[in-house]
Amino acid sequence: MRYYSTNNRSKYVSLHDAVVNGLAEDRGLYMPEKINRLPEEFFKNIDKMSFQEISFEVAKAFFSDDVDEKSLKDIVYDTLSFDCPVKKVCDDIWTLELFHGPTLAFKDVGARFMARLLEYFIRQEAHQIVNVLVATSGDTGSAVANGFLGVDGIHVYVLYPKGKVSKIQECQFTTLGRNITAIEIDGVFDDCQSLVKSAFMDGDLNKHMKLTSANSINVARFLPQAFYYFNAYARMKANGLAENLVMCVPSGNFGNITAGLFAREMGLPIRRFIAANNANNIFYNYLKTGVYEPKPSVQTIANAMDVGDPSNFARIYDLYNGSHDKISSIISGATYTDDEIKAAVKQCYKDNGYILDPHGACGYQALKDNLKKGETGVFCETAHPAKFKDTIENIINTEIEIPQRLSNFMKGKKQTVELSNKFDDFKTFLLGQ
Ligand SMILES: *Cc1c(COP(=O)(O)O)cnc(C)c1O
């Protein structure tokens, strides 16, 4: 299958190029040239299939032209080494827990899938080593580092702002070693991001080494998230509750929800979506006014959604040919302040005994506020609450147990390279690699 750029629908690249380039040359996002619908038979029997079996069928619909069946199956089954169960929270509201992967965040699936797909391409071509640069304020770095850990032919450099990432998050990418190098930048997240951007544009560096990005705009990271929605539908069908399903997605860059919209275009019977935002309400405003107006992001307790210009908006816009009517008929919005998020965490724990994380709390509350009679709502719980231990414990006055997987990271030895926020220092370091 070929991929076009959201900025130019008439120019195509291969899956290989879309994955290695990340972003199109014209700064657009890659889109698959077609979205294959899955047969009715598949949906009839989906409730009897495992998460892995379902995902393999979905993966084939996108990738079977470019990846042989055996390798694709291998990649899918290796990526999904854990389940994402649905659980009833209250009345008509269920949660889809996406946090059972290696770093307890939903980004694990996309990161691992991308790592294995890139490895597949590198093997085929006897490629030189590919170097992945990623800037992080926490969650992305840990998912990418763990997804790429030990993958042949790829080296990952994670740049993060010194002293500005929580200890729990930091240890998930600084203790790994092997093909993962953590770089502590004396600066803020924006410095890390601009260092990465400058590196991609630097002629000397690109001659010296093959560079690519692993951020959430990459098709190989974003598309596999469609698996989640098929799985949610299957598990709800097994519960006899697949009619009038509403999926509610805590959203920042809108990659996760866009993958859900792709699933719907593949024939998955999701009635509608809700995009739950924190105080960064750009999409919410777009739905209201029809005008997309990016703003600088504001800091919130649901910090993985602190995005002022959601990159996947371009994909949603393209998917529906820019029709605001169409977009707002399928997706509705919600936006919550930190105080409202805290209140949701508190109330949900009191009423249902279920501990939300700050991102999932936006999803839960958006269903509480927007679900209509006859609908069943499923919100994505995108991270384990223990990743936001202090914040959540302060709200519910109860200690949260740290899962084994997280505490194992905390036992590891921190290994980092310390650099200033000057591009020359970063460049000299990379040229020495
Ligand atoms: C990245 C992230 C989000 C936002 O997902 P998008 O695909 O960027 O919309 C939500 N919650 C958590 C915990 C995340 O890490």
Coordinates of C-alpha atoms and ligand atoms in Angstrom, one line a residue:
M1 CA 0.0 0.0 0.0
R2 CA 1.2 3.5 -0.7
Y3 CA 1.1 6.5 1.5
Y4 CA 0.3 10.2 0.6
S5 CA 1.0 13.4 2.6
T6 CA -1.9 15.3 4.1
N7 CA -0.3 18.3 2.2
N8 CA -0.3 16.6 -1.2
R9 CA -2.7 13.9 -2.1
S10 CA -1.2 13.1 -5.4
K11 CA 2.3 12.2 -4.4
Y12 CA 2.9 8.7 -2.9
V13 CA 5.7 6.9 -1.0
S14 CA 6.1 3.3 0.1
L15 CA 5.4 2.1 3.6
H16 CA 9.2 1.8 4.1
D17 CA 9.7 5.5 3.2
A18 CA 6.8 6.6 5.3
V19 CA 8.1 4.8 8.4
V20 CA 11.8 5.9 7.9
N21 CA 10.9 9.5 7.1
G22 CA 8.3 9.9 9.8
L23 CA 7.0 13.2 8.4
A24 CA 6.6 13.9 4.7
E25 CA 9.0 16.3 3.0
D26 CA 6.3 18.9 2.7
R27 CA 5.7 18.6 6.5
G28 CA 2.4 16.8 6.0
L29 CA 1.5 13.6 7.8
Y30 CA 1.4 10.3 5.9
M31 CA -2.0 8.7 5.2
P32 CA -2.6 5.2 3.7
E33 CA -4.0 5.5 0.2
K34 CA -7.0 3.4 1.1
I35 CA -8.7 2.0 4.2
N36 CA -9.8 -1.6 3.6
R37 CA -13.1 -2.6 5.1
L38 CA -13.1 -5.9 7.0
P39 CA -15.7 -8.5 6.0
E40 CA -18.9 -9.0 7.9
E41 CA -17.9 -12.5 8.9
F42 CA -15.0 -11.0 10.9
F43 CA -17.3 -8.8 12.9
K44 CA -19.8 -11.7 13.5
N45 CA -17.1 -13.8 15.2
I46 CA -14.9 -11.2 16.7
D47 CA -16.1 -11.8 20.2
K48 CA -14.6 -15.3 20.1
M49 CA -11.2 -14.1 18.9
S50 CA -8.3 -13.1 21.1
F51 CA -6.8 -9.6 21.1
Q52 CA -3.8 -11.0 19.2
E53 CA -6.0 -12.8 16.6
I54 CA -8.1 -9.7 16.0
S55 CA -5.1 -7.4 15.7
F56 CA -3.4 -9.7 13.2
E57 CA -6.5 -9.4 10.9
V58 CA -6.5 -5.6 11.3
A59 CA -2.7 -5.4 10.6
K60 CA -3.1 -7.4 7.4
A61 CA -5.6 -4.9 6.1
F62 CA -2.9 -2.2 6.2
F63 CA 0.4 -4.0 5.9
S64 CA 0.0 -7.3 4.0
D65 CA 1.2 -5.7 0.7
D66 CA 4.5 -4.7 2.3
V67 CA 5.3 -7.3 5.0
D68 CA 5.1 -11.1 4.5
E69 CA 2.4 -12.8 6.5
K70 CA 4.7 -14.8 8.8
S71 CA 6.8 -11.7 9.7
L72 CA 3.7 -9.6 10.2
K73 CA 2.2 -12.2 12.6
D74 CA 5.5 -12.3 14.5
I75 CA 5.5 -8.5 14.8
V76 CA 1.9 -8.4 16.0
Y77 CA 2.2 -11.2 18.5
D78 CA 5.5 -9.8 19.9
T79 CA 4.0 -6.3 20.2
L80 CA 0.9 -7.6 22.0
S81 CA 2.4 -9.6 24.8
F82 CA -0.3 -8.4 27.2
D83 CA -4.0 -7.9 27.2
C84 CA -6.1 -4.7 27.3
P85 CA -9.3 -5.7 29.2
V86 CA -12.5 -3.9 29.5
K87 CA -13.9 -3.4 33.0
K88 CA -17.2 -2.1 34.2
V89 CA -16.8 1.1 36.2
C90 CA -20.5 2.0 36.8
D91 CA -23.9 1.8 35.1
D92 CA -23.3 2.3 31.4
I93 CA -19.6 3.3 31.7
W94 CA -16.8 0.9 31.1
T95 CA -13.1 1.3 30.9
L96 CA -10.6 -0.1 28.3
E97 CA -7.4 -0.5 30.2
L98 CA -4.5 0.3 27.9
F99 CA -1.8 0.3 30.5
H100 CA -0.7 -3.3 30.8
G101 CA 2.3 -3.0 28.5
P102 CA 6.0 -2.7 29.6
T103 CA 5.9 0.9 30.7
L104 CA 2.2 0.9 31.8
A105 CA 1.1 3.4 29.1
F106 CA -0.8 2.9 25.9
K107 CA 2.1 4.2 23.8
D108 CA 3.8 0.9 24.3
V109 CA 1.9 -0.8 21.5
G110 CA 2.8 1.8 18.9
A111 CA 6.4 2.1 20.0
R112 CA 7.0 -1.7 19.9
F113 CA 5.2 -2.2 16.6
M114 CA 7.3 0.6 15.0
A115 CA 10.5 -0.8 16.4
R116 CA 9.8 -4.3 15.0
L117 CA 8.6 -3.0 11.6
L118 CA 11.7 -0.8 11.2
E119 CA 13.9 -3.8 12.2
Y120 CA 12.1 -5.8 9.4
F121 CA 13.0 -3.2 6.8
I122 CA 16.5 -2.9 8.0
R123 CA 17.1 -6.6 7.8
Q124 CA 15.8 -6.8 4.3
E125 CA 18.1 -4.1 3.0
A126 CA 21.2 -4.7 5.0
H127 CA 20.8 -1.0 5.9
Q128 CA 23.3 0.9 7.9
I129 CA 22.4 1.4 11.6
V130 CA 19.3 3.6 12.0
N131 CA 19.4 6.2 14.8
V132 CA 16.2 7.2 16.4
L133 CA 16.1 10.6 18.1
V134 CA 13.2 11.3 20.5
A135 CA 12.6 14.3 22.8
T136 CA 10.4 13.5 25.8
S137 CA 8.7 15.1 28.8
G138 CA 8.2 11.6 30.2
D139 CA 5.9 9.1 28.7
T140 CA 7.0 9.0 25.1
G141 CA 10.6 8.5 26.0
S142 CA 9.9 5.5 28.2
A143 CA 7.6 3.8 25.7
V144 CA 10.0 4.3 22.8
A145 CA 13.1 3.3 24.7
N146 CA 11.4 0.1 25.9
G147 CA 9.8 -0.7 22.6
F148 CA 13.2 -0.4 20.8
L149 CA 15.3 -2.0 23.5
G150 CA 17.5 -4.8 22.1
V151 CA 16.2 -4.4 18.5
D152 CA 19.0 -5.1 16.1
G153 CA 20.3 -2.3 13.8
I154 CA 18.7 0.6 15.7
H155 CA 20.1 3.0 18.3
V156 CA 17.8 5.3 20.3
Y157 CA 18.8 8.6 21.8
V158 CA 16.2 9.9 24.3
L159 CA 16.6 13.7 25.1
Y160 CA 14.9 14.9 28.2
P161 CA 15.0 18.1 30.4
K162 CA 17.2 17.6 33.4
G163 CA 15.2 17.7 36.7
K164 CA 11.8 18.1 34.9
V165 CA 10.8 14.5 34.5
S166 CA 9.4 12.5 37.4
K167 CA 11.7 9.9 39.0
I168 CA 9.3 7.1 38.1
Q169 CA 9.3 8.2 34.4
E170 CA 13.0 9.0 34.3
C171 CA 14.1 5.5 35.5
Q172 CA 12.1 3.9 32.7
F173 CA 14.5 5.1 30.0
T174 CA 17.8 6.0 31.9
T175 CA 18.4 2.5 33.4
L176 CA 18.2 0.4 30.2
G177 CA 21.6 0.7 28.6
R178 CA 22.3 -1.5 25.5
N179 CA 21.0 0.4 22.4
I180 CA 19.4 3.1 24.4
T181 CA 21.2 6.3 25.3
A182 CA 19.5 8.8 27.6
I183 CA 20.7 12.4 27.2
E184 CA 20.0 14.8 30.0
I185 CA 19.6 18.3 28.6
D186 CA 20.3 21.4 30.8
G187 CA 17.0 23.1 29.7
V188 CA 13.3 22.6 29.2
F189 CA 11.3 20.2 27.0
D190 CA 11.1 22.7 24.2
D191 CA 15.0 22.8 24.1
C192 CA 15.0 19.0 23.7
Q193 CA 12.5 19.2 20.9
S194 CA 14.4 21.9 19.0
L195 CA 17.7 20.0 19.3
V196 CA 16.0 17.0 17.7
K197 CA 14.5 19.2 15.0
S198 CA 17.8 20.9 14.3
A199 CA 19.6 17.5 14.1
F200 CA 17.2 16.4 11.4
M201 CA 17.9 19.5 9.3
D202 CA 21.7 19.4 9.8
G203 CA 23.6 18.4 6.6
D204 CA 26.8 17.1 8.4
L205 CA 24.9 14.9 10.8
N206 CA 22.7 13.4 8.1
K207 CA 25.8 12.6 6.1
H208 CA 27.4 11.0 9.2
M209 CA 24.5 8.9 10.3
K210 CA 21.0 7.7 9.3
L211 CA 18.5 9.7 11.5
T212 CA 14.8 9.1 12.1
S213 CA 12.2 10.1 14.6
A214 CA 9.8 7.9 16.6
N215 CA 7.3 10.5 17.5
S216 CA 3.6 9.8 17.4
I217 CA 3.0 11.1 13.9
N218 CA 4.8 8.0 12.5
V219 CA 2.3 5.8 10.7
A220 CA 3.9 2.7 12.3
R221 CA 3.3 4.1 15.7
F222 CA -0.2 5.5 15.1
L223 CA -2.0 2.9 13.0
P224 CA -1.5 -0.1 15.3
Q225 CA -3.5 1.7 17.9
A226 CA -6.6 0.8 15.9
F227 CA -6.2 -2.7 17.4
Y228 CA -7.4 -1.3 20.7
Y229 CA -10.8 -0.3 19.3
F230 CA -11.5 -3.7 17.7
N231 CA -10.6 -5.3 20.9
A232 CA -12.9 -3.0 22.9
Y233 CA -15.8 -3.8 20.5
A234 CA -15.1 -7.6 20.7
R235 CA -15.0 -7.7 24.5
M236 CA -18.2 -5.5 24.8
K237 CA -19.9 -7.8 22.3
A238 CA -19.0 -10.8 24.4
N239 CA -20.7 -8.9 27.2
G240 CA -23.8 -8.3 25.0
L241 CA -23.2 -4.6 25.0
A242 CA -21.9 -3.8 21.6
E243 CA -24.9 -1.8 20.4
N244 CA -24.7 2.0 20.4
L245 CA -21.1 2.0 21.6
V246 CA -19.4 5.3 22.4
M247 CA -15.7 5.4 22.6
C248 CA -14.2 8.2 24.7
V249 CA -10.5 9.0 24.3
P250 CA -8.4 11.2 26.5
S251 CA -6.5 13.1 23.7
G252 CA -3.4 15.2 23.3
N253 CA -1.9 14.8 19.9
F254 CA -5.0 12.9 18.8
G255 CA -3.1 9.9 17.5
N256 CA -5.0 7.4 19.6
I257 CA -8.5 8.7 18.7
T258 CA -7.5 9.0 15.0
A259 CA -6.6 5.3 15.0
G260 CA -10.1 4.7 16.4
L261 CA -11.6 6.7 13.6
F262 CA -9.7 4.6 11.1
A263 CA -11.1 1.5 12.8
R264 CA -14.6 2.9 12.3
E265 CA -13.8 3.5 8.6
M266 CA -12.8 -0.2 8.4
G267 CA -16.4 -1.1 9.4
L268 CA -16.1 -1.3 13.1
P269 CA -19.6 -0.4 14.5
I270 CA -18.7 2.4 16.9
R271 CA -21.6 4.8 17.1
R272 CA -19.6 7.9 17.9
F273 CA -16.4 9.2 19.7
I274 CA -15.8 11.7 22.4
A275 CA -12.4 13.5 22.5
A276 CA -11.7 14.3 26.1
N277 CA -9.3 17.2 26.7
N278 CA -7.7 18.8 29.7
A279 CA -7.5 22.6 29.6
N280 CA -5.8 22.5 26.2
N281 CA -9.1 22.8 24.4
I282 CA -8.1 23.5 20.8
F283 CA -10.1 20.6 19.3
Y284 CA -13.0 21.3 21.6
N285 CA -13.1 24.9 20.2
Y286 CA -12.8 23.7 16.6
L287 CA -15.9 21.5 17.1
K288 CA -17.8 24.5 18.5
T289 CA -16.7 27.1 15.9
G290 CA -15.3 25.3 12.9
V291 CA -12.1 27.2 13.2
Y292 CA -8.9 25.4 14.1
E293 CA -6.8 27.8 16.1
P294 CA -3.6 26.4 17.7
K295 CA -2.4 28.0 20.9
P296 CA 0.7 27.6 23.2
S297 CA 0.0 24.6 25.5
V298 CA -0.8 25.1 29.1
Q299 CA 0.6 22.9 31.9
T300 CA -1.9 20.5 33.6
I301 CA -1.9 17.4 35.8
A302 CA -2.8 15.3 32.8
N303 CA 0.6 16.4 31.2
A304 CA 0.7 13.9 28.4
M305 CA -2.2 15.8 26.9
D306 CA -0.6 19.3 27.2
V307 CA -0.7 19.9 23.5
G308 CA -1.6 23.2 21.9
D309 CA -1.4 22.2 18.2
P310 CA -2.5 18.5 18.0
S311 CA -0.5 17.0 15.1
N312 CA -3.0 14.4 14.1
F313 CA -5.7 17.0 13.5
A314 CA -4.3 17.0 9.9
R315 CA -5.2 13.4 9.6
I316 CA -8.8 13.8 11.0
Y317 CA -9.3 16.7 8.6
D318 CA -8.0 14.7 5.7
L319 CA -10.1 11.6 6.6
Y320 CA -13.3 13.6 6.4
N321 CA -12.3 15.8 3.5
G322 CA -12.2 18.9 5.8
S323 CA -16.0 18.7 6.5
H324 CA -16.7 20.2 9.9
D325 CA -20.2 18.9 9.7
K326 CA -19.0 15.3 9.3
I327 CA -16.3 15.6 11.9
S328 CA -18.6 17.1 14.5
S329 CA -21.3 14.5 13.8
I330 CA -18.9 11.7 14.6
I331 CA -16.8 13.3 17.4
S332 CA -17.9 15.5 20.3
G333 CA -15.6 17.2 22.6
A334 CA -15.1 17.8 26.3
T335 CA -12.6 19.9 28.3
Y336 CA -11.6 19.8 32.0
T337 CA -9.6 22.1 34.3
D338 CA -7.2 20.5 36.8
D339 CA -9.8 21.1 39.5
E340 CA -12.4 19.2 37.5
I341 CA -10.0 16.4 36.8
K342 CA -9.2 16.1 40.6
A343 CA -12.9 16.1 41.4
A344 CA -13.5 13.3 38.8
V345 CA -10.7 11.1 40.3
K346 CA -12.1 11.7 43.8
Q347 CA -15.7 11.0 42.9
C348 CA -15.0 7.9 40.8
Y349 CA -13.0 6.4 43.6
K350 CA -15.7 7.2 46.2
D351 CA -18.6 5.9 44.0
N352 CA -17.0 3.0 42.2
G353 CA -13.7 2.2 44.0
Y354 CA -11.9 2.6 40.7
I355 CA -8.7 4.6 40.7
L356 CA -8.3 6.8 37.6
D357 CA -5.1 8.4 36.4
P358 CA -5.5 12.2 35.5
H359 CA -5.8 11.4 31.7
G360 CA -8.4 8.6 32.2
A361 CA -10.2 10.9 34.5
C362 CA -11.0 13.3 31.6
G363 CA -12.4 10.3 29.7
Y364 CA -14.5 9.1 32.6
Q365 CA -16.0 12.5 33.3
A366 CA -16.7 13.1 29.6
L367 CA -18.9 10.0 29.5
K368 CA -20.6 11.0 32.8
D369 CA -21.4 14.4 31.2
N370 CA -22.3 13.3 27.6
L371 CA -23.5 9.8 27.4
K372 CA -27.1 9.5 26.2
K373 CA -29.8 7.1 27.1
G374 CA -29.4 3.7 25.3
E375 CA -25.7 4.2 24.7
T376 CA -22.8 2.3 26.4
G377 CA -19.6 4.2 26.9
V378 CA -16.1 2.9 27.0
F379 CA -13.3 5.3 28.0
C380 CA -9.6 4.5 27.4
E381 CA -7.6 4.4 30.6
T382 CA -4.3 5.5 29.0
A383 CA -1.9 5.2 31.9
H384 CA -1.6 3.3 35.2
P385 CA -2.4 5.6 38.1
A386 CA 0.9 4.7 39.8
K387 CA 2.7 6.7 37.2
F388 CA 1.1 9.7 38.8
K389 CA 1.4 8.4 42.3
D390 CA 1.8 11.6 44.3
T391 CA -1.0 13.5 42.5
I392 CA -3.5 10.7 42.8
E393 CA -2.6 9.8 46.4
N394 CA -3.2 13.4 47.4
I395 CA -6.6 13.3 45.9
I396 CA -7.9 10.0 47.2
N397 CA -6.0 9.9 50.4
T398 CA -5.1 6.3 49.8
E399 CA -1.8 4.7 48.9
I400 CA -1.4 3.3 45.4
E401 CA 0.6 0.1 45.0
I402 CA 3.4 0.4 42.5
P403 CA 3.2 -2.5 40.1
Q404 CA 6.2 -4.8 40.0
R405 CA 7.2 -3.7 36.5
L406 CA 7.6 -0.1 37.6
S407 CA 9.5 -0.9 40.8
N408 CA 11.9 -3.0 38.8
F409 CA 12.9 0.0 36.8
M410 CA 13.4 2.0 40.0
K411 CA 16.0 -0.6 41.1
G412 CA 18.2 -0.1 38.0
K413 CA 21.3 2.1 37.7
K414 CA 20.8 5.5 36.1
Q415 CA 23.1 6.1 33.1
T416 CA 22.9 9.4 31.2
V417 CA 25.0 11.7 29.1
E418 CA 24.7 15.3 30.3
L419 CA 24.7 18.1 27.7
S420 CA 23.9 21.8 27.5
N421 CA 20.9 23.0 25.4
K422 CA 23.3 24.3 22.7
F423 CA 23.0 22.5 19.3
D424 CA 26.8 22.6 18.8
D425 CA 27.3 20.4 21.8
F426 CA 24.6 17.9 20.7
K427 CA 26.0 17.8 17.2
T428 CA 29.6 17.2 18.5
F429 CA 28.3 14.4 20.6
L430 CA 26.5 12.7 17.8
L431 CA 29.4 13.1 15.4
G432 CA 31.5 11.3 17.9
Q433 CA 29.1 8.3 17.9
Ligands
LIG1 C1 0.2 10.3 25.0 C2 -0.9 10.2 26.0 C3 -2.2 10.6 25.8 C4 -2.6 11.4 24.5 O1 -2.7 10.5 23.4 P1 -2.7 11.1 22.0 O2 -2.6 10.0 21.0 O3 -1.5 12.0 21.9 O4 -3.9 11.9 21.8 C5 -3.1 10.4 26.8 N1 -2.8 9.8 28.0 C6 -1.6 9.4 28.2 C7 -1.3 8.7 29.5 C8 -0.6 9.5 27.2 O5 0.7 9.1 27.5

